[in-house]
CSV table of N, CA and C in Angstrom, one decimal:
chain,number,residue,atom,x,y,z
M,1,UNK,N,49.7,-190.8,-73.9
M,1,UNK,CA,48.9,-190.1,-74.9
M,1,UNK,C,47.5,-190.8,-75.0
M,2,UNK,N,47.5,-192.1,-74.9
M,2,UNK,CA,46.3,-192.8,-75.0
M,2,UNK,C,45.4,-192.5,-73.8
M,3,UNK,N,46.1,-192.3,-72.6
M,3,UNK,CA,45.3,-192.0,-71.4
M,3,UNK,C,44.7,-190.6,-71.5
M,4,UNK,N,45.4,-189.7,-72.1
M,4,UNK,CA,44.9,-188.3,-72.3
M,4,UNK,C,43.7,-188.4,-73.2
M,5,UNK,N,43.7,-189.1,-74.3
M,5,UNK,CA,42.6,-189.2,-75.2
M,5,UNK,C,41.4,-189.8,-74.6
M,6,UNK,N,41.6,-190.9,-73.8
M,6,UNK,CA,40.5,-191.5,-73.1
M,6,UNK,C,39.9,-190.6,-72.1
M,7,UNK,N,40.8,-189.8,-71.4
M,7,UNK,CA,40.3,-188.8,-70.4
M,7,UNK,C,39.5,-187.7,-71.1
M,8,UNK,N,39.9,-187.2,-72.2
M,8,UNK,CA,39.2,-186.2,-72.9
M,8,UNK,C,37.8,-186.7,-73.4
M,9,UNK,N,37.8,-187.9,-74.0
M,9,UNK,CA,36.6,-188.5,-74.5
M,9,UNK,C,35.6,-188.7,-73.3
M,10,UNK,N,36.1,-189.2,-72.2
M,10,UNK,CA,35.3,-189.5,-71.0
M,10,UNK,C,34.7,-188.1,-70.6
M,11,UNK,N,35.5,-187.1,-70.5
M,11,UNK,CA,35.0,-185.8,-70.1
M,11,UNK,C,33.9,-185.2,-71.1
M,12,UNK,N,34.2,-185.4,-72.4
M,12,UNK,CA,33.3,-184.9,-73.4
M,12,UNK,C,31.9,-185.6,-73.4
M,13,UNK,N,31.9,-186.9,-72.9
M,13,UNK,CA,30.6,-187.7,-72.9
M,13,UNK,C,30.0,-187.5,-71.5
M,14,UNK,N,30.7,-187.6,-70.4
M,14,UNK,CA,30.1,-187.6,-69.1
M,14,UNK,C,29.6,-186.2,-68.6
M,15,UNK,N,30.4,-185.2,-68.8
M,15,UNK,CA,30.1,-183.9,-68.3
M,15,UNK,C,28.7,-183.4,-68.9
M,16,UNK,N,28.5,-183.4,-70.2
M,16,UNK,CA,27.2,-182.9,-70.7
M,16,UNK,C,26.1,-183.8,-70.2
M,17,UNK,N,26.3,-185.1,-70.1
M,17,UNK,CA,25.3,-186.0,-69.6
M,17,UNK,C,24.9,-185.6,-68.2
M,18,UNK,N,25.8,-185.4,-67.3
M,18,UNK,CA,25.6,-185.0,-65.9
M,18,UNK,C,24.8,-183.6,-65.9
M,19,UNK,N,25.2,-182.7,-66.7
M,19,UNK,CA,24.6,-181.4,-66.8
M,19,UNK,C,23.2,-181.5,-67.2
M,20,UNK,N,22.9,-182.3,-68.3
M,20,UNK,CA,21.5,-182.5,-68.8
M,20,UNK,C,20.7,-183.2,-67.7
M,21,UNK,N,21.3,-184.2,-67.1
M,21,UNK,CA,20.5,-184.9,-66.0
M,21,UNK,C,20.1,-184.0,-64.9
M,22,UNK,N,21.0,-183.1,-64.5
M,22,UNK,CA,20.7,-182.2,-63.4
M,22,UNK,C,19.6,-181.2,-63.9
M,23,UNK,N,19.6,-180.8,-65.1
M,23,UNK,CA,18.5,-179.9,-65.6
M,23,UNK,C,17.2,-180.6,-65.6
M,24,UNK,N,17.2,-181.9,-66.0
M,24,UNK,CA,15.9,-182.7,-66.0
M,24,UNK,C,15.4,-182.9,-64.6
M,25,UNK,N,16.3,-183.1,-63.7
M,25,UNK,CA,15.9,-183.3,-62.3
M,25,UNK,C,15.3,-182.0,-61.7
M,26,UNK,N,15.9,-180.9,-62.0
M,26,UNK,CA,15.4,-179.6,-61.5
M,26,UNK,C,14.1,-179.3,-62.2
M,27,UNK,N,13.9,-179.6,-63.4
M,27,UNK,CA,12.7,-179.4,-64.1
M,27,UNK,C,11.5,-180.2,-63.5
M,28,UNK,N,11.8,-181.4,-63.0
M,28,UNK,CA,10.8,-182.2,-62.5
M,28,UNK,C,10.3,-181.8,-61.1
M,29,UNK,N,11.0,-180.9,-60.5
M,29,UNK,CA,10.7,-180.5,-59.1
M,29,UNK,C,9.8,-179.3,-59.1
M,30,UNK,N,8.5,-179.6,-59.4
M,30,UNK,CA,7.5,-178.5,-59.4
M,30,UNK,C,7.2,-177.9,-58.0
M,31,UNK,N,7.5,-178.7,-57.0
M,31,UNK,CA,7.2,-178.2,-55.7
M,31,UNK,C,8.1,-177.1,-55.2
M,32,UNK,N,9.3,-176.9,-55.9
M,32,UNK,CA,10.2,-175.9,-55.5
M,32,UNK,C,10.1,-174.8,-56.5
M,33,UNK,N,9.7,-173.6,-56.0
M,33,UNK,CA,9.5,-172.5,-56.8
M,33,UNK,C,10.2,-171.3,-56.2
M,34,UNK,N,11.3,-170.9,-56.9
M,34,UNK,CA,12.1,-169.8,-56.3
M,34,UNK,C,11.3,-168.5,-56.2
M,35,UNK,N,10.2,-168.4,-56.9
M,35,UNK,CA,9.4,-167.1,-56.9
M,35,UNK,C,8.1,-167.3,-56.1
M,36,UNK,N,8.2,-168.2,-55.1
M,36,UNK,CA,7.0,-168.5,-54.3
M,36,UNK,C,6.5,-167.3,-53.5
M,37,UNK,N,5.3,-167.4,-53.0
M,37,UNK,CA,4.7,-166.3,-52.2
M,37,UNK,C,5.6,-165.9,-51.0
M,38,UNK,N,6.2,-167.0,-50.5
M,38,UNK,CA,7.1,-166.7,-49.3
M,38,UNK,C,8.2,-165.8,-49.6
M,39,UNK,N,8.7,-165.8,-50.8
M,39,UNK,CA,9.8,-164.9,-51.2
M,39,UNK,C,9.3,-163.5,-51.7
M,40,UNK,N,8.2,-163.5,-52.3
M,40,UNK,CA,7.7,-162.3,-53.0
M,40,UNK,C,6.6,-161.5,-52.2
M,41,UNK,N,6.2,-162.1,-51.1
M,41,UNK,CA,5.1,-161.4,-50.3
M,41,UNK,C,3.8,-161.3,-51.1
M,42,UNK,N,3.5,-162.3,-51.9
M,42,UNK,CA,2.2,-162.3,-52.6
M,42,UNK,C,2.2,-161.8,-53.9
M,43,UNK,N,3.4,-161.4,-54.4
M,43,UNK,CA,3.5,-160.9,-55.8
M,43,UNK,C,3.4,-162.0,-56.8
M,44,UNK,N,3.1,-161.7,-58.1
M,44,UNK,CA,2.9,-162.8,-59.1
M,44,UNK,C,4.2,-163.6,-59.1
M,45,UNK,N,4.0,-164.9,-59.3
M,45,UNK,CA,5.1,-165.9,-59.4
M,45,UNK,C,5.6,-166.1,-60.8
M,46,UNK,N,6.8,-166.5,-60.9
M,46,UNK,CA,7.5,-166.8,-62.2
M,46,UNK,C,6.8,-166.7,-63.4
M,47,UNK,N,6.1,-167.8,-63.9
M,47,UNK,CA,5.4,-167.7,-65.2
M,47,UNK,C,4.3,-166.8,-65.2
M,48,UNK,N,3.6,-166.7,-64.1
M,48,UNK,CA,2.4,-165.8,-64.0
M,48,UNK,C,2.9,-164.3,-64.2
M,49,UNK,N,4.0,-164.0,-63.6
M,49,UNK,CA,4.5,-162.6,-63.8
M,49,UNK,C,4.9,-162.3,-65.2
M,50,UNK,N,5.5,-163.3,-65.9
M,50,UNK,CA,5.9,-163.1,-67.3
M,50,UNK,C,4.7,-163.0,-68.1
M,51,UNK,N,3.6,-163.8,-67.9
M,51,UNK,CA,2.4,-163.7,-68.6
M,51,UNK,C,1.7,-162.3,-68.4
M,52,UNK,N,1.7,-161.8,-67.2
M,52,UNK,CA,1.2,-160.5,-67.0
M,52,UNK,C,1.9,-159.4,-67.7
M,53,UNK,N,3.2,-159.5,-67.8
M,53,UNK,CA,4.0,-158.6,-68.6
M,53,UNK,C,3.7,-158.6,-70.0
M,54,UNK,N,3.4,-159.8,-70.6
M,54,UNK,CA,3.0,-159.9,-72.0
M,54,UNK,C,1.7,-159.3,-72.2
M,55,UNK,N,0.7,-159.6,-71.3
M,55,UNK,CA,-0.6,-159.2,-71.5
M,55,UNK,C,-0.7,-157.6,-71.4
M,56,UNK,N,-0.3,-157.1,-70.3
M,56,UNK,CA,-0.3,-155.6,-70.1
M,56,UNK,C,-1.7,-155.1,-70.2
M,57,UNK,N,-1.9,-153.8,-70.1
M,57,UNK,CA,-3.2,-153.1,-70.2
M,57,UNK,C,-3.0,-152.2,-71.4
M,58,UNK,N,-3.9,-152.3,-72.3
M,58,UNK,CA,-3.8,-151.4,-73.5
M,58,UNK,C,-4.6,-150.2,-73.4
M,59,UNK,N,-5.5,-150.1,-72.4
M,59,UNK,CA,-6.3,-149.0,-72.2
M,59,UNK,C,-7.1,-149.1,-70.9
M,60,UNK,N,-7.9,-148.1,-70.6
M,60,UNK,CA,-8.7,-148.1,-69.4
M,60,UNK,C,-9.8,-149.1,-69.4
M,61,UNK,N,-9.8,-150.0,-68.4
M,61,UNK,CA,-10.9,-151.0,-68.3
M,61,UNK,C,-12.2,-150.3,-68.1
M,62,UNK,N,-13.3,-150.9,-68.6
M,62,UNK,CA,-14.7,-150.4,-68.5
M,62,UNK,C,-15.0,-150.0,-67.0
M,63,UNK,N,-15.5,-148.9,-66.8
M,63,UNK,CA,-15.9,-148.5,-65.4
M,63,UNK,C,-14.7,-147.9,-64.6
M,64,UNK,N,-13.5,-148.0,-65.1
M,64,UNK,CA,-12.4,-147.4,-64.3
M,64,UNK,C,-12.2,-145.9,-64.7
M,65,UNK,N,-11.5,-145.2,-63.9
M,65,UNK,CA,-11.2,-143.8,-64.2
M,65,UNK,C,-9.8,-143.5,-63.7
M,66,UNK,N,-9.2,-142.4,-64.2
M,66,UNK,CA,-7.9,-142.0,-63.8
M,66,UNK,C,-8.0,-141.1,-62.6
M,67,UNK,N,-6.9,-141.0,-61.9
M,67,UNK,CA,-6.8,-140.1,-60.7
M,67,UNK,C,-7.0,-138.7,-61.1
M,68,UNK,N,-6.5,-138.3,-62.2
M,68,UNK,CA,-6.7,-136.9,-62.6
M,68,UNK,C,-8.1,-136.6,-63.0
M,69,UNK,N,-9.0,-137.7,-63.1
M,69,UNK,CA,-10.4,-137.5,-63.3
M,69,UNK,C,-11.2,-137.4,-62.0
M,70,UNK,N,-10.4,-137.5,-60.9
M,70,UNK,CA,-11.0,-137.4,-59.6
M,70,UNK,C,-10.6,-136.1,-58.9
M,71,UNK,N,-9.3,-135.9,-58.7
M,71,UNK,CA,-8.8,-134.7,-58.0
M,71,UNK,C,-9.2,-133.5,-58.8
M,72,UNK,N,-9.8,-132.5,-58.1
M,72,UNK,CA,-10.2,-131.3,-58.7
M,72,UNK,C,-11.7,-131.3,-59.1
M,73,UNK,N,-12.3,-132.5,-59.1
M,73,UNK,CA,-13.7,-132.7,-59.5
M,73,UNK,C,-14.6,-132.2,-58.3
M,74,UNK,N,-15.8,-131.7,-58.7
M,74,UNK,CA,-16.8,-131.3,-57.8
M,74,UNK,C,-17.5,-132.5,-57.2
M,75,UNK,N,-17.7,-132.4,-55.9
M,75,UNK,CA,-18.5,-133.4,-55.2
M,75,UNK,C,-19.9,-132.8,-55.0
M,76,UNK,N,-20.9,-133.6,-55.4
M,76,UNK,CA,-22.3,-133.1,-55.4
M,76,UNK,C,-23.1,-133.9,-54.4
M,77,UNK,N,-24.1,-133.2,-53.9
M,77,UNK,CA,-25.1,-133.8,-53.0
M,77,UNK,C,-26.0,-134.7,-53.8
M,78,UNK,N,-26.2,-135.9,-53.4
M,78,UNK,CA,-26.9,-136.9,-54.1
M,78,UNK,C,-28.4,-136.5,-54.4
M,79,UNK,N,-29.0,-135.9,-53.4
M,79,UNK,CA,-30.5,-135.6,-53.6
M,79,UNK,C,-30.7,-134.3,-54.3
M,80,UNK,N,-29.9,-133.2,-53.9
M,80,UNK,CA,-30.2,-131.9,-54.4
M,80,UNK,C,-29.3,-131.6,-55.6
M,81,UNK,N,-28.3,-132.4,-55.9
M,81,UNK,CA,-27.4,-132.2,-57.1
M,81,UNK,C,-26.6,-130.9,-56.9
M,82,UNK,N,-26.6,-130.3,-55.7
M,82,UNK,CA,-25.8,-129.1,-55.5
M,82,UNK,C,-24.4,-129.4,-55.2
M,83,UNK,N,-23.4,-128.6,-55.5
M,83,UNK,CA,-22.0,-128.7,-55.2
M,83,UNK,C,-21.8,-128.6,-53.7
M,84,UNK,N,-21.1,-129.6,-53.1
M,84,UNK,CA,-20.8,-129.5,-51.7
M,84,UNK,C,-19.3,-129.3,-51.4
M,85,UNK,N,-18.5,-129.5,-52.4
M,85,UNK,CA,-17.0,-129.3,-52.2
M,85,UNK,C,-16.3,-129.8,-53.4
M,86,UNK,N,-14.9,-129.7,-53.3
M,86,UNK,CA,-14.1,-130.1,-54.4
M,86,UNK,C,-13.1,-131.1,-53.9
M,87,UNK,N,-13.0,-132.2,-54.6
M,87,UNK,CA,-12.1,-133.3,-54.2
M,87,UNK,C,-10.6,-132.9,-54.3
M,88,UNK,N,-9.9,-132.8,-53.2
M,88,UNK,CA,-8.5,-132.4,-53.2
M,88,UNK,C,-7.5,-133.5,-53.3
M,89,UNK,N,-7.9,-134.7,-52.7
M,89,UNK,CA,-6.9,-135.7,-52.6
M,89,UNK,C,-7.6,-137.1,-52.3
M,90,UNK,N,-6.9,-138.1,-52.6
M,90,UNK,CA,-7.4,-139.5,-52.3
M,90,UNK,C,-6.6,-140.1,-51.2
M,91,UNK,N,-7.2,-140.9,-50.4
M,91,UNK,CA,-6.5,-141.7,-49.4
M,91,UNK,C,-6.5,-143.1,-49.8
M,92,UNK,N,-5.3,-143.7,-50.0
M,92,UNK,CA,-5.1,-145.0,-50.4
M,92,UNK,C,-4.7,-145.9,-49.3
M,93,UNK,N,-5.3,-147.1,-49.1
M,93,UNK,CA,-5.0,-148.0,-48.0
M,93,UNK,C,-3.8,-148.8,-48.4
M,94,UNK,N,-3.3,-149.6,-47.4
M,94,UNK,CA,-2.1,-150.5,-47.6
M,94,UNK,C,-2.4,-151.5,-48.7
M,95,UNK,N,-3.6,-151.9,-48.9
M,95,UNK,CA,-3.9,-152.9,-49.9
M,95,UNK,C,-4.1,-152.2,-51.3
M,96,UNK,N,-3.9,-150.9,-51.4
M,96,UNK,CA,-3.9,-150.2,-52.7
M,96,UNK,C,-5.3,-149.7,-53.1
M,97,UNK,N,-6.3,-149.9,-52.3
M,97,UNK,CA,-7.6,-149.5,-52.6
M,97,UNK,C,-7.9,-148.1,-52.0
M,98,UNK,N,-8.8,-147.3,-52.7
M,98,UNK,CA,-9.2,-146.0,-52.2
M,98,UNK,C,-10.0,-146.2,-50.9
M,99,UNK,N,-9.6,-145.5,-49.8
M,99,UNK,CA,-10.4,-145.7,-48.6
M,99,UNK,C,-11.1,-144.4,-48.2
M,100,UNK,N,-10.7,-143.3,-48.8
M,100,UNK,CA,-11.3,-142.0,-48.5
M,100,UNK,C,-10.9,-140.9,-49.5
M,101,UNK,N,-11.5,-139.8,-49.3
M,101,UNK,CA,-11.1,-138.6,-50.0
M,101,UNK,C,-11.0,-137.4,-49.1
M,102,UNK,N,-10.3,-136.4,-49.5
M,102,UNK,CA,-10.2,-135.1,-48.8
M,102,UNK,C,-10.9,-134.1,-49.7
M,103,UNK,N,-11.9,-133.5,-49.1
M,103,UNK,CA,-12.8,-132.5,-49.8
M,103,UNK,C,-12.6,-131.1,-49.2
M,104,UNK,N,-12.4,-130.1,-50.1
M,104,UNK,CA,-12.4,-128.8,-49.6
M,104,UNK,C,-13.8,-128.3,-49.7
M,105,UNK,N,-14.4,-127.8,-48.6
M,105,UNK,CA,-15.8,-127.3,-48.6
M,105,UNK,C,-15.8,-126.0,-49.3
M,106,UNK,N,-17.0,-125.7,-49.7
M,106,UNK,CA,-17.3,-124.5,-50.5
M,106,UNK,C,-16.6,-123.2,-50.0
M,107,UNK,N,-16.0,-122.5,-50.8
M,107,UNK,CA,-15.3,-121.2,-50.5
M,107,UNK,C,-15.9,-120.1,-51.2
M,108,UNK,N,-15.7,-118.9,-50.7
M,108,UNK,CA,-16.2,-117.7,-51.4
M,108,UNK,C,-14.9,-116.9,-51.8
M,109,UNK,N,-14.6,-116.8,-53.1
M,109,UNK,CA,-13.4,-116.2,-53.6
M,109,UNK,C,-12.2,-116.8,-53.0
M,110,UNK,N,-12.2,-118.1,-52.8
M,110,UNK,CA,-11.0,-118.8,-52.3
M,110,UNK,C,-10.8,-118.7,-50.8
M,111,UNK,N,-11.8,-118.1,-50.1
M,111,UNK,CA,-11.6,-118.0,-48.6
M,111,UNK,C,-12.8,-118.8,-47.9
M,112,UNK,N,-12.5,-119.2,-46.7
M,112,UNK,CA,-13.5,-119.8,-45.9
M,112,UNK,C,-13.7,-121.3,-45.9
M,113,UNK,N,-13.0,-122.0,-46.9
M,113,UNK,CA,-13.2,-123.4,-47.0
M,113,UNK,C,-12.3,-124.1,-46.0
M,114,UNK,N,-12.6,-125.4,-45.8
M,114,UNK,CA,-11.7,-126.2,-45.0
M,114,UNK,C,-11.7,-127.6,-45.6
M,115,UNK,N,-10.6,-128.3,-45.3
M,115,UNK,CA,-10.4,-129.7,-45.8
M,115,UNK,C,-11.2,-130.7,-44.8
M,116,UNK,N,-11.9,-131.6,-45.4
M,116,UNK,CA,-12.7,-132.5,-44.6
M,116,UNK,C,-12.5,-133.9,-45.2
M,117,UNK,N,-12.3,-134.9,-44.4
M,117,UNK,CA,-12.1,-136.3,-44.9
M,117,UNK,C,-13.4,-137.0,-44.9
M,118,UNK,N,-13.6,-137.7,-46.0
M,118,UNK,CA,-14.8,-138.5,-46.1
M,118,UNK,C,-14.4,-140.0,-46.5
M,119,UNK,N,-15.1,-140.9,-45.9
M,119,UNK,CA,-14.8,-142.3,-46.2
M,119,UNK,C,-15.3,-142.6,-47.7
M,120,UNK,N,-14.6,-143.4,-48.4
M,120,UNK,CA,-14.9,-143.7,-49.8
M,120,UNK,C,-16.3,-144.4,-49.9
M,121,UNK,N,-16.7,-145.1,-48.8
M,121,UNK,CA,-18.1,-145.7,-48.9
M,121,UNK,C,-19.2,-144.7,-48.8
M,122,UNK,N,-18.9,-143.4,-48.5
M,122,UNK,CA,-19.9,-142.3,-48.5
M,122,UNK,C,-20.0,-141.7,-49.9
M,123,UNK,N,-19.2,-142.2,-50.8
M,123,UNK,CA,-19.1,-141.6,-52.2
M,123,UNK,C,-19.7,-142.5,-53.2
M,124,UNK,N,-20.5,-142.0,-54.1
M,124,UNK,CA,-21.0,-142.8,-55.2
M,124,UNK,C,-20.5,-142.1,-56.5
M,125,UNK,N,-19.9,-142.9,-57.3
M,125,UNK,CA,-19.4,-142.4,-58.6
M,125,UNK,C,-20.1,-143.1,-59.7
M,126,UNK,N,-20.4,-142.3,-60.7
M,126,UNK,CA,-21.0,-142.8,-61.9
M,126,UNK,C,-20.3,-142.2,-63.1
M,127,UNK,N,-20.4,-142.8,-64.3
M,127,UNK,CA,-19.9,-142.2,-65.5
M,127,UNK,C,-21.0,-141.6,-66.3
M,128,UNK,N,-20.9,-140.3,-66.6
M,128,UNK,CA,-21.8,-139.6,-67.4
M,128,UNK,C,-21.0,-139.1,-68.6
M,129,UNK,N,-21.4,-139.5,-69.8
M,129,UNK,CA,-20.7,-139.1,-71.0
M,129,UNK,C,-19.2,-139.5,-70.9
M,130,UNK,N,-18.9,-140.7,-70.3
M,130,UNK,CA,-17.6,-141.2,-70.1
M,130,UNK,C,-16.7,-140.4,-69.1
M,131,UNK,N,-17.3,-139.6,-68.3
M,131,UNK,CA,-16.6,-138.8,-67.3
M,131,UNK,C,-17.2,-139.2,-65.9
M,132,UNK,N,-16.3,-139.4,-64.9
M,132,UNK,CA,-16.8,-139.7,-63.6
M,132,UNK,C,-17.4,-138.5,-62.9
M,133,UNK,N,-18.6,-138.7,-62.3
M,133,UNK,CA,-19.3,-137.7,-61.5
M,133,UNK,C,-19.4,-138.3,-60.1
M,134,UNK,N,-19.1,-137.5,-59.1
M,134,UNK,CA,-19.1,-138.0,-57.7
M,134,UNK,C,-20.2,-137.3,-56.8
M,135,UNK,N,-20.9,-138.2,-56.1
M,135,UNK,CA,-22.0,-137.8,-55.3
M,135,UNK,C,-21.8,-138.3,-53.8
M,136,UNK,N,-22.4,-137.6,-52.9
M,136,UNK,CA,-22.4,-138.0,-51.5
M,136,UNK,C,-23.8,-137.7,-50.9
M,137,UNK,N,-24.1,-138.4,-49.8
M,137,UNK,CA,-25.3,-138.1,-49.1
M,137,UNK,C,-25.1,-137.0,-48.0
M,138,UNK,N,-23.9,-136.5,-47.9
M,138,UNK,CA,-23.6,-135.5,-46.9
M,138,UNK,C,-23.7,-134.2,-47.5
M,139,UNK,N,-24.5,-133.3,-46.8
M,139,UNK,CA,-24.8,-132.0,-47.4
M,139,UNK,C,-23.7,-131.0,-47.1
M,140,UNK,N,-23.7,-129.9,-47.7
M,140,UNK,CA,-22.6,-128.9,-47.5
M,140,UNK,C,-22.5,-128.4,-46.1
M,141,UNK,N,-23.6,-128.2,-45.5
M,141,UNK,CA,-23.7,-127.7,-44.1
M,141,UNK,C,-23.0,-128.7,-43.1
M,142,UNK,N,-23.3,-130.0,-43.3
M,142,UNK,CA,-22.7,-131.0,-42.5
M,142,UNK,C,-21.2,-131.1,-42.7
M,143,UNK,N,-20.8,-130.9,-44.0
M,143,UNK,CA,-19.3,-130.9,-44.2
M,143,UNK,C,-18.6,-129.7,-43.6
M,144,UNK,N,-19.2,-128.6,-43.6
M,144,UNK,CA,-18.6,-127.4,-43.0
M,144,UNK,C,-18.5,-127.5,-41.5
M,145,UNK,N,-19.5,-128.3,-40.9
M,145,UNK,CA,-19.4,-128.5,-39.4
M,145,UNK,C,-18.6,-129.7,-39.0
M,146,UNK,N,-18.0,-130.4,-40.0
M,146,UNK,CA,-17.2,-131.6,-39.7
M,146,UNK,C,-15.8,-131.1,-39.2
M,147,UNK,N,-15.1,-132.0,-38.4
M,147,UNK,CA,-13.8,-131.6,-38.0
M,147,UNK,C,-12.9,-131.5,-39.3
M,148,UNK,N,-11.9,-130.6,-39.2
M,148,UNK,CA,-11.0,-130.4,-40.3
M,148,UNK,C,-10.1,-131.6,-40.4
M,149,UNK,N,-9.8,-132.0,-41.6
M,149,UNK,CA,-8.9,-133.1,-41.9
M,149,UNK,C,-7.4,-132.6,-41.6
M,150,UNK,N,-6.7,-133.4,-40.9
M,150,UNK,CA,-5.3,-133.0,-40.5
M,150,UNK,C,-4.4,-134.0,-41.2
M,151,UNK,N,-3.5,-133.4,-42.0
M,151,UNK,CA,-2.5,-134.3,-42.7
M,151,UNK,C,-1.4,-134.6,-41.8
M,152,UNK,N,-0.9,-135.9,-41.9
M,152,UNK,CA,0.2,-136.3,-41.0
M,152,UNK,C,1.5,-135.9,-41.6
């Protein structure tokens, strides 16, 4: 009976001490991060990810716009301010940035237009009365004579 009591006391004292010691050792190892870039492919790591979840976005940042404020908008010629087409789609690169747009050239009663791809660096966007307005230096005639955009 005395041996059982000593064994229980020993277990009650030693096991928590070993567990706490292991936690302290693991906590001191800052160089080991289970959420490192190697595992997540560049995604936010441990504490950084938690902090971003807490912060969140409460609204649209200044100068930003929504996709539905782009698709369906008229593309205008920068110098003449004339409509040259309607933005039909956005092309997003692997890095998540806009790399181009698909524009439908002017139509007459819904006929005669074609889809044309334009690089995003050919587009200038500004906010007028908190609404994005899109301009290009390419005129309507040049767009109509451009090769048709082919979707994959």
